[in-house]
Amino acid sequence: MFAAGEQGDFYRQPGSIVAHPPASLQRGPDEMHGVALNGHPGGLGSPMEHLEINDAKKVRLENHVPEPEPSKVVHIRNVPQDAIENDIVQLGVPFGQMTNMVLAKKKNQALLEMKTQETATKMVDYYAQHPVTIRGRTVIIQYSNHAELKTEQPNAAAENALSSANGLVSTYQQDEPPSVLRVIVENLMAPVTIEVLHKIFSRFGMVQKIVIFSKNNTFQALIQMGSSTEALAAKLVLNDQNIYNGCCTLRIDFSKLNTLNVKFNNEKSRDFTVNRAPGDNPLAYFDPNLAPHLGATLFPAMIPGLEFAQAPILAQTLDGQPNLGIFPAAAQLPAMSMHSLTSPVAPFGQAIMAPQASVNSILLVSNLDDEKITPDALFTLFGVYGDVQRVKIMYNKKDNALIQFTDASQAQQALQNLNGVRLFGRPLKIAFSRHAQVALPKEGADAGLTKIFTNSPLHRFKKPHSKNFQNIFPPSQILHLSNIPQEVPEEKIKAIFEDFGFNVVAIKFFQKEKKMALVQMPTVEDSVIALIKLHNYQLSANYHLRVSFSKSVI
């Protein structure tokens, strides 16, 4: 077995041989050592057949060395530590078959061996023009100094990833995919325009034409890329991803059309190749209200994760799809003209006619247990993330409710933290509402299903710059308790929880501040229900318990 020594050369381990790679084998910045090499002058007399990279001692960095020559082995740097093998091989699928790979998470690097140097060259050249990110980090893709990659021991994760990826490559090689994509946007709860689609897909190459339309009450688009490679790259990365957090899920397939015929440039169709000189600013074609925002603020580096459809879900959205948030928060849009953003979409269905289903201060919460849920329970839970002004449980559909916050940013905070969380045995499904205001019913008409909380003393964010803004966390098994009287012992707190039917796993009082404690519940759902029932519980004449979620560990 080979491992990098303290000075970067190989040392002997039981059953191995000693080798000192010559200077000609040194690699570019951040390249990984401890690999078996073939094809370099001055290398070993016979091929090294083994590679193992298990810990930091087997990886070495060198600086101030020449750029490596073209090779079929591609070196990928700045890889996030939570990346998986599927993330790496997905980068190579648009270019051809892959034969081997190594992922060194601790060093944020990977090596991917393509079947030929030609496909490796296409891959390096493409990503030089169109940088890509893995889980929020832009990766650096260049040639490796290694001419060939061989591993010592089988790696099941790498083999499975390569097998799946090469299967896709084979499918596409048999019938080269067209350059026109058919895009369906599901769960359309925020505006999607030609401008938005152009910005997303242009990360993968030249977007030539876009046509948007409605079919079977569904928002769809046809997008023609500059080449089939660019179209395939966009499809592999963007399929099943959300445009905005929690909504607007992209379903992408290849169109049967070879080219799009765009007769007019308007809000429904656009030909970006017409009257466009090299170097033209694409923002010049965009709505003037939108163009100033098409920069890093609204569109940060994409994509926060590259996933095969069968990969583990990173976070839950309304329909259980990966919530990778191509746009991190639609709440960044309020400075724009919402009319200009929604006008291309509005003709396609009544669901997004005014008032628009844009980001606003009202959330639609569904999949509630209509026998257990109350306006007060929703006020308490959603009040963890913003000051709730009104709650309305639908009279004719009591498993749905509207929740109005002080502003859109608070609503966004609640959606991001509570969407998919289980409450009374059901996962919450949350989206922005089309309503601009929660209407009050006529007196006696809704049996107490609507409640106003405008002047509630339980609002957590009434004071500007309150510390509560710094202590917003998603639901967890750990609850943070505060405002506990000095004379109340640990046993009393535990007994209160047990009186409400909760089993306390652990409890810990703060040593310096006896008015606060941490309580661990068996599950996150138990924690959520406990917060609803015990927040504002009266401990004594002048003390009411304050409960919130914590990121701490007992």
Short mmCIF file of C-alpha atoms in Angstrom, two decimals, residues 197-207:
data_model
loop_
_atom_site.label_atom_id
_atom_site.label_comp_id
_atom_site.label_asym_id
_atom_site.label_seq_id
_atom_site.Cartn_x
_atom_site.Cartn_y
_atom_site.Cartn_z
CA LEU A 197 -35.24 30.93 -16.91
CA HIS A 198 -32.56 32.56 -19.05
CA LYS A 199 -30.46 33.40 -16.02
CA ILE A 200 -30.71 29.86 -14.66
CA PHE A 201 -29.96 27.99 -17.88
CA SER A 202 -27.28 30.36 -19.16
CA ARG A 203 -25.02 28.98 -16.45
CA PHE A 204 -24.68 25.90 -18.65
CA GLY A 205 -24.07 27.52 -22.01
CA MET A 206 -25.65 29.77 -24.61
CA VAL A 207 -29.42 30.02 -24.27
#
